[in-house]
Amino acid sequence: MIRRRILTLAAVLLLMVSAPERAEAQGIFFGGGVTFPTGFYNDSGAKTGWLVTGGLNWNLSSSNAWIYGMGFYGENKHQSDGNKTNPYGGMLGFGYTLGASDKVSGYFFAGGGLAVRKFSSENLENITKSKFGFELGVGGSIPLGSRFSLWGEGTYMGVPDMSFFGLMAGFTIGLGSAN
């Protein structure tokens, strides 16, 4: 089990650092926001929580398409005192910007990867499970100069036993051209 996790993490890191040869404006992003548990996660007593994220993105050629790799970490306390869940992991995905990236624009994205659900309790057995997860989202970006932008998005992360909607905001710093 540990060996598979290490191999999965190594593959995610390799894909994150091996940007396409024709990648243009690379960027690094950071953000955070609030999460709203859904489905079983909500039914199991998880309350509204928080999530932080960070990662890299690469524009593909001169199109509005891009790829990304990101990591996330968060926390949802439960209705029972002393219980909490920490979701964390990494995702790889694709996105598409609607309009010019140097103007206020919208975008959508989809990705998948490793998601870990770490349940901690003062009264119950602590459980950590790794599963495949996916995310879907839409957002908007406001450029502030040539290398800095602010963004806000709504996202859905689907993981067995740990699905949630998130409202996130953050910033991206452009790292220059890879051509």
Backbone as numpy.savetxt, mean C-alpha at the origin, in Angstrom:
# Nx Ny Nz CAx CAy CAz Cx Cy Cz
8.01 -22.68 6.32 7.18 -21.49 6.32 8.05 -20.23 6.32
9.05 -20.19 7.18 9.95 -19.04 7.24 10.71 -18.91 5.93
11.13 -20.04 5.36 11.87 -20.04 4.10 11.03 -19.42 2.99
9.73 -19.78 2.94 8.83 -19.23 1.91 8.66 -17.73 2.10
8.54 -17.26 3.34 8.42 -15.83 3.61 9.66 -15.07 3.16
10.83 -15.64 3.43 12.09 -15.00 3.02 12.17 -14.94 1.50
11.81 -16.03 0.82 11.84 -16.03 -0.65 10.83 -15.03 -1.22
9.64 -14.94 -0.63 8.63 -13.98 -1.09 9.12 -12.56 -0.90
9.70 -12.26 0.26 10.23 -10.92 0.53 11.36 -10.59 -0.43
12.24 -11.54 -0.68 13.35 -11.33 -1.62 12.82 -11.03 -3.02
11.80 -11.76 -3.47 11.22 -11.50 -4.79 10.60 -10.12 -4.86
9.89 -9.71 -3.80 9.27 -8.37 -3.77 10.35 -7.31 -3.85
11.42 -7.44 -3.07 12.50 -6.46 -3.09 13.19 -6.41 -4.44
13.41 -7.56 -5.06 14.04 -7.61 -6.38 13.20 -6.89 -7.41
11.90 -7.13 -7.40 11.02 -6.45 -8.35 10.96 -4.95 -8.08
11.08 -4.54 -6.83 11.02 -3.11 -6.50 12.25 -2.37 -7.02
13.43 -3.00 -6.97 14.65 -2.30 -7.37 14.99 -2.51 -8.84
14.32 -3.39 -9.54 14.62 -3.62 -10.95 13.58 -2.91 -11.82
13.67 -1.60 -11.86 12.74 -0.79 -12.65 12.92 -1.10 -14.13
11.88 -0.95 -14.92 11.99 -1.17 -16.35 13.07 -0.29 -16.97
13.70 -0.77 -18.01 14.80 -0.05 -18.66 14.36 1.32 -19.16
13.12 1.46 -19.61 12.64 2.72 -20.15 11.89 3.55 -19.11
12.12 3.28 -17.83 11.43 4.04 -16.80 11.86 5.51 -16.87
10.91 6.40 -16.62 11.22 7.82 -16.66 11.34 8.39 -15.25
10.34 9.09 -14.78 10.43 9.78 -13.50 10.18 8.83 -12.35
11.22 8.47 -11.67 11.09 7.62 -10.50 10.67 8.50 -9.33
9.94 7.92 -8.40 9.53 8.68 -7.24 9.50 7.81 -6.01
9.61 8.45 -4.87 9.48 7.78 -3.59 8.28 8.42 -2.89
7.44 7.60 -2.28 6.23 8.16 -1.66 6.06 7.67 -0.24
5.40 8.50 0.56 5.07 8.21 1.94 3.67 8.71 2.22
2.94 8.01 3.06 1.60 8.46 3.39 1.04 7.73 4.60
-0.15 8.10 4.95 -0.82 7.48 6.07 -2.29 7.83 6.06
-3.04 7.13 6.89 -4.46 7.42 6.95 -5.20 6.51 7.89
-6.50 6.49 7.68 -7.40 5.77 8.55 -7.97 4.55 7.81
-8.18 3.45 8.56 -8.74 2.23 7.96 -10.05 1.86 8.63
-10.96 1.33 7.82 -12.28 0.92 8.27 -12.45 -0.57 7.97
-12.41 -1.43 8.99 -12.53 -2.88 8.77 -13.84 -3.25 8.08
-13.79 -4.28 7.24 -14.97 -4.79 6.55 -15.05 -6.31 6.73
-16.19 -6.86 6.41 -16.38 -8.31 6.42 -16.04 -8.96 7.74
-15.35 -10.10 7.68 -14.98 -10.86 8.87 -14.16 -10.03 9.84
-13.27 -9.20 9.31 -12.40 -8.36 10.15 -13.25 -7.43 11.01
-14.26 -6.83 10.42 -15.18 -5.98 11.16 -16.01 -6.82 12.15
-16.51 -7.96 11.68 -17.33 -8.83 12.53 -16.55 -9.38 13.72
-15.22 -9.50 13.59 -14.40 -10.05 14.68 -14.09 -8.99 15.74
-14.60 -7.78 15.57 -14.43 -6.75 16.60 -13.37 -5.71 16.32
-12.74 -5.76 15.14 -11.72 -4.75 14.83 -12.37 -3.37 14.70
-11.74 -2.37 15.30 -12.24 -1.00 15.24 -11.49 -0.23 14.16
-11.98 0.98 13.88 -11.28 1.87 12.96 -9.84 2.03 13.45
-8.90 1.99 12.51 -7.48 2.05 12.87 -6.71 2.98 11.97
-5.41 2.76 11.92 -4.52 3.60 11.11 -3.58 2.71 10.29
-2.99 3.33 9.25 -2.07 2.63 8.36 -1.07 3.64 7.82
0.20 3.28 7.76 1.22 4.09 7.10 1.79 3.28 5.95
2.27 3.97 4.94 2.78 3.32 3.74 3.96 4.10 3.17
4.78 3.40 2.44 5.90 4.02 1.75 6.35 3.12 0.62
6.91 3.71 -0.41 7.37 2.88 -1.51 7.99 3.67 -2.65
8.15 2.98 -3.77 8.75 3.55 -4.98 7.78 3.38 -6.14
7.83 4.34 -7.09 7.05 4.17 -8.32 7.90 4.54 -9.52
7.55 3.98 -10.66 8.25 4.22 -11.91 7.22 4.45 -13.01
7.35 5.55 -13.74 6.51 5.78 -14.91 7.00 4.88 -16.04
6.08 4.34 -16.81 6.44 3.47 -17.92 6.48 4.28 -19.21
7.66 4.43 -19.78 7.86 5.14 -21.04 7.23 6.53 -20.96
6.58 6.97 -22.01 5.97 8.30 -22.00 4.46 8.22 -21.80
3.97 7.04 -21.42 2.53 6.88 -21.19 2.17 7.34 -19.78
0.90 7.28 -19.47 0.43 7.64 -18.14 0.42 6.44 -17.20
0.92 5.30 -17.66 0.96 4.09 -16.84 2.21 4.09 -15.96
2.09 3.45 -14.80 3.21 3.35 -13.88 3.11 2.06 -13.07
4.22 1.67 -12.48 4.25 0.52 -11.59 4.74 1.00 -10.22
4.43 0.23 -9.20 4.87 0.61 -7.86 5.18 -0.61 -7.01
5.97 -0.39 -6.00 6.23 -1.35 -4.94 6.12 -0.59 -3.63
5.38 -1.15 -2.69 5.18 -0.43 -1.43 5.09 -1.37 -0.25
5.41 -0.82 0.92 5.23 -1.53 2.17 4.21 -0.79 3.01
3.56 -1.51 3.93 2.57 -0.88 4.79 2.62 -1.48 6.18
2.17 -0.71 7.17 2.08 -1.15 8.55 0.95 -0.38 9.22
0.16 -1.06 10.04 -0.94 -0.38 10.70 -1.37 -1.05 11.98
-2.47 -0.55 12.52 -3.02 -1.12 13.75 -4.51 -0.88 13.83
-5.21 -1.92 14.25 -6.64 -1.84 14.57 -6.83 -2.46 15.94
-7.29 -1.67 16.90 -7.65 -2.24 18.20 -8.99 -2.93 18.05
-9.31 -3.80 19.00 -10.57 -4.55 18.95 -11.49 -4.10 20.09
-12.75 -4.48 19.98 -13.72 -4.11 21.00 -13.38 -4.72 22.36
-12.74 -5.89 22.37 -12.29 -6.50 23.62 -11.00 -5.83 24.06
-10.96 -5.37 25.31 -9.76 -4.70 25.82 -8.55 -5.61 25.71
-7.44 -5.04 25.30 -6.19 -5.79 25.22 -5.99 -6.53 23.92
-6.94 -6.48 22.99 -6.79 -7.16 21.70 -6.50 -6.13 20.61
-5.59 -6.46 19.71 -5.30 -5.60 18.56 -4.74 -6.44 17.43
-4.86 -5.91 16.23 -4.29 -6.53 15.04 -3.38 -5.52 14.36
-2.19 -5.99 13.97 -1.26 -5.18 13.19 -1.17 -5.76 11.79
-1.76 -5.09 10.79 -1.57 -5.52 9.41 -0.27 -4.93 8.87
0.51 -5.75 8.15 1.71 -5.24 7.49 2.06 -6.13 6.32
2.92 -5.62 5.43 3.31 -6.41 4.27 3.81 -5.55 3.15
3.77 -6.09 1.94 4.24 -5.40 0.75 3.39 -5.73 -0.46
3.22 -4.76 -1.33 2.42 -4.93 -2.54 3.20 -4.43 -3.76
2.95 -5.06 -4.89 3.43 -4.61 -6.19 2.21 -4.36 -7.06
2.24 -3.34 -7.90 1.06 -3.09 -8.70 1.28 -2.15 -9.87
0.17 -1.86 -10.54 0.13 -1.01 -11.71 -0.86 0.11 -11.48
-0.59 1.26 -12.09 -1.53 2.37 -11.99 -1.60 3.12 -13.30
-2.58 3.99 -13.39 -2.75 4.81 -14.58 -3.24 6.19 -14.16
-2.54 7.22 -14.63 -2.90 8.60 -14.33 -3.82 9.14 -15.43
-4.90 9.77 -15.01 -5.86 10.37 -15.94 -5.49 11.84 -16.13
-5.00 12.19 -17.29 -4.56 13.57 -17.54 -3.06 13.70 -17.41
-2.59 14.93 -17.49 -1.16 15.22 -17.43 -0.67 15.13 -15.99
0.49 14.50 -15.80 1.00 14.32 -14.44 1.56 15.61 -13.84
1.77 16.65 -14.67 2.25 17.92 -14.14 1.11 18.87 -13.77
-0.12 18.38 -13.82 -1.30 19.15 -13.44 -2.11 18.35 -12.42
-3.06 18.97 -11.78 -3.94 18.23 -10.88 -4.57 17.10 -11.69
-4.45 15.88 -11.20 -4.94 14.73 -11.97 -5.45 13.63 -11.06
-6.25 12.76 -11.64 -6.75 11.59 -10.94 -5.97 10.36 -11.38
-6.11 9.29 -10.63 -5.44 8.04 -10.99 -6.19 6.88 -10.37
-5.90 5.69 -10.88 -6.40 4.46 -10.28 -5.28 3.44 -10.29
-5.38 2.46 -9.40 -4.31 1.47 -9.27 -4.85 0.15 -8.77
-4.06 -0.90 -8.98 -4.38 -2.24 -8.49 -3.07 -2.98 -8.25
-3.02 -3.73 -7.17 -1.80 -4.46 -6.86 -2.08 -5.69 -6.02
-1.04 -6.44 -5.79 -1.15 -7.64 -4.98 0.17 -7.95 -4.31
0.13 -8.75 -3.27 1.36 -9.11 -2.58 1.13 -9.81 -1.26
2.13 -9.77 -0.42 2.12 -10.44 0.86 1.50 -9.53 1.93
0.53 -10.06 2.66 -0.09 -9.33 3.76 -0.04 -10.21 5.01
0.39 -9.61 6.09 0.52 -10.33 7.35 -0.50 -9.77 8.33
-1.17 -10.66 9.03 -2.13 -10.29 10.08 -1.56 -10.78 11.40
-1.11 -9.84 12.24 -0.55 -10.18 13.55 -1.57 -9.79 14.62
-2.21 -10.79 15.21 -3.20 -10.58 16.26 -2.52 -10.75 17.61
-2.66 -9.75 18.48 -2.09 -9.80 19.82 -3.20 -9.63 20.84
-3.09 -10.39 21.94 -4.13 -10.35 22.97 -3.52 -10.56 24.34
-4.15 -9.93 25.33 -3.74 -10.17 26.71 -4.38 -11.45 27.25
-5.48 -11.90 26.63 -6.23 -13.05 27.15 -6.30 -14.24 26.22
-6.03 -14.04 24.94 -6.13 -15.11 23.95 -4.76 -15.41 23.35
-4.70 -16.48 22.57 -3.45 -16.85 21.91 -3.10 -15.82 20.83
-1.84 -15.40 20.79 -1.37 -14.50 19.74 -1.21 -15.31 18.45
-1.64 -14.73 17.33 -1.63 -15.44 16.05 -1.04 -14.52 14.98
-0.13 -15.05 14.17 0.41 -14.33 13.02 0.20 -15.19 11.79
-0.48 -14.64 10.78 -0.75 -15.37 9.54 -0.35 -14.51 8.35
0.32 -15.13 7.37 0.68 -14.47 6.12 -0.19 -15.01 5.01
-0.73 -14.11 4.20 -1.60 -14.52 3.09 -1.39 -13.57 1.92
-1.85 -14.02 0.74 -1.86 -13.15 -0.42 -2.98 -12.13 -0.24
-2.68 -10.89 -0.56 -3.69 -9.84 -0.51 -3.68 -9.03 -1.79
-4.71 -8.25 -2.00 -4.77 -7.38 -3.16 -5.29 -6.02 -2.71
-5.05 -5.02 -3.54 -5.58 -3.69 -3.27 -6.08 -3.06 -4.56
-7.12 -2.26 -4.44 -7.70 -1.49 -5.53 -7.92 -0.09 -5.01
-7.67 0.92 -5.83 -7.89 2.26 -5.33 -7.99 3.31 -6.41
-8.48 4.48 -5.99 -8.56 5.67 -6.84 -8.07 6.84 -6.01
-7.50 7.82 -6.70 -6.99 8.97 -5.96 -6.79 10.17 -6.85
-6.21 11.19 -6.26 -5.89 12.41 -6.97 -4.56 12.95 -6.49
-3.87 13.65 -7.39 -2.54 14.18 -7.09 -2.48 15.66 -7.46
-1.81 16.44 -6.60 -1.62 17.87 -6.83 -0.12 18.14 -6.87
0.44 18.48 -8.04 1.87 18.77 -8.11 2.18 20.12 -7.45
3.28 20.14 -6.72 3.78 21.37 -6.11 5.23 21.52 -6.56
5.43 22.06 -7.74 6.76 22.13 -8.33 7.02 20.91 -9.20
8.25 20.80 -9.69 8.57 19.73 -10.63 8.90 18.40 -9.96
9.20 18.39 -8.67 9.63 17.15 -8.02 8.83 16.77 -6.77
7.75 17.47 -6.49 7.01 17.21 -5.25 5.52 17.27 -5.54
4.77 16.32 -5.01 3.32 16.35 -5.17 2.65 15.80 -3.92
1.44 16.25 -3.69 0.59 15.75 -2.63 -0.47 14.84 -3.25
-0.88 13.82 -2.54 -1.91 12.92 -3.06 -2.87 12.51 -1.94
-4.07 12.12 -2.37 -5.08 11.57 -1.49 -5.79 10.46 -2.24
-6.15 9.39 -1.52 -6.77 8.26 -2.21 -7.67 7.47 -1.29
-8.56 6.74 -1.93 -9.37 5.75 -1.26 -8.92 4.39 -1.76
-8.73 3.45 -0.87 -8.24 2.14 -1.26 -9.00 1.04 -0.54
-9.09 -0.09 -1.18 -9.65 -1.28 -0.56 -8.57 -2.34 -0.55
-8.27 -2.90 0.60 -7.31 -3.99 0.70 -8.08 -5.24 1.06
-7.98 -6.24 0.21 -8.66 -7.50 0.42 -7.69 -8.60 0.81
-7.83 -9.07 2.03 -7.00 -10.15 2.56 -7.94 -11.07 3.33
-7.84 -12.39 3.17 -8.70 -13.26 3.97 -8.57 -12.93 5.46
-9.67 -12.75 6.14 -9.75 -12.43 7.57 -9.27 -11.03 7.93
-8.94 -10.17 6.96 -8.43 -8.83 7.29 -8.63 -7.86 6.13
-9.85 -7.56 5.77 -10.12 -6.63 4.68 -10.56 -5.29 5.24
-10.19 -4.22 4.53 -10.57 -2.89 5.01 -10.54 -1.86 3.89
-11.30 -0.78 4.10 -11.21 0.41 3.26 -10.28 1.38 3.96
-9.51 2.11 3.18 -8.62 3.11 3.76 -8.77 4.45 3.06
-8.69 5.51 3.83 -8.59 6.87 3.30 -7.19 7.36 3.63
-6.39 7.60 2.60 -4.98 7.87 2.77 -4.61 9.22 2.16
-3.54 9.81 2.67 -2.98 11.04 2.11 -1.47 10.99 2.29
-0.75 11.66 1.41 0.70 11.65 1.52 1.36 12.53 0.49
2.64 12.27 0.27 3.42 13.06 -0.69 4.36 12.15 -1.46
4.73 12.61 -2.65 5.69 11.93 -3.51 6.81 12.89 -3.83
8.04 12.39 -3.79 9.22 13.16 -4.17 9.80 12.52 -5.42
9.91 13.30 -6.51 10.49 12.80 -7.74 11.99 12.63 -7.59
12.52 11.53 -8.13 13.94 11.25 -8.01 14.70 11.48 -9.32
14.06 12.03 -10.32 14.73 12.31 -11.58 14.45 11.27 -12.63
15.09 11.41 -13.76 14.87 10.56 -14.91 15.87 9.41 -14.91
15.40 8.22 -15.31 16.27 7.04 -15.40 16.71 6.80 -16.83
16.40 7.71 -17.75 16.79 7.50 -19.16 18.24 7.84 -19.39
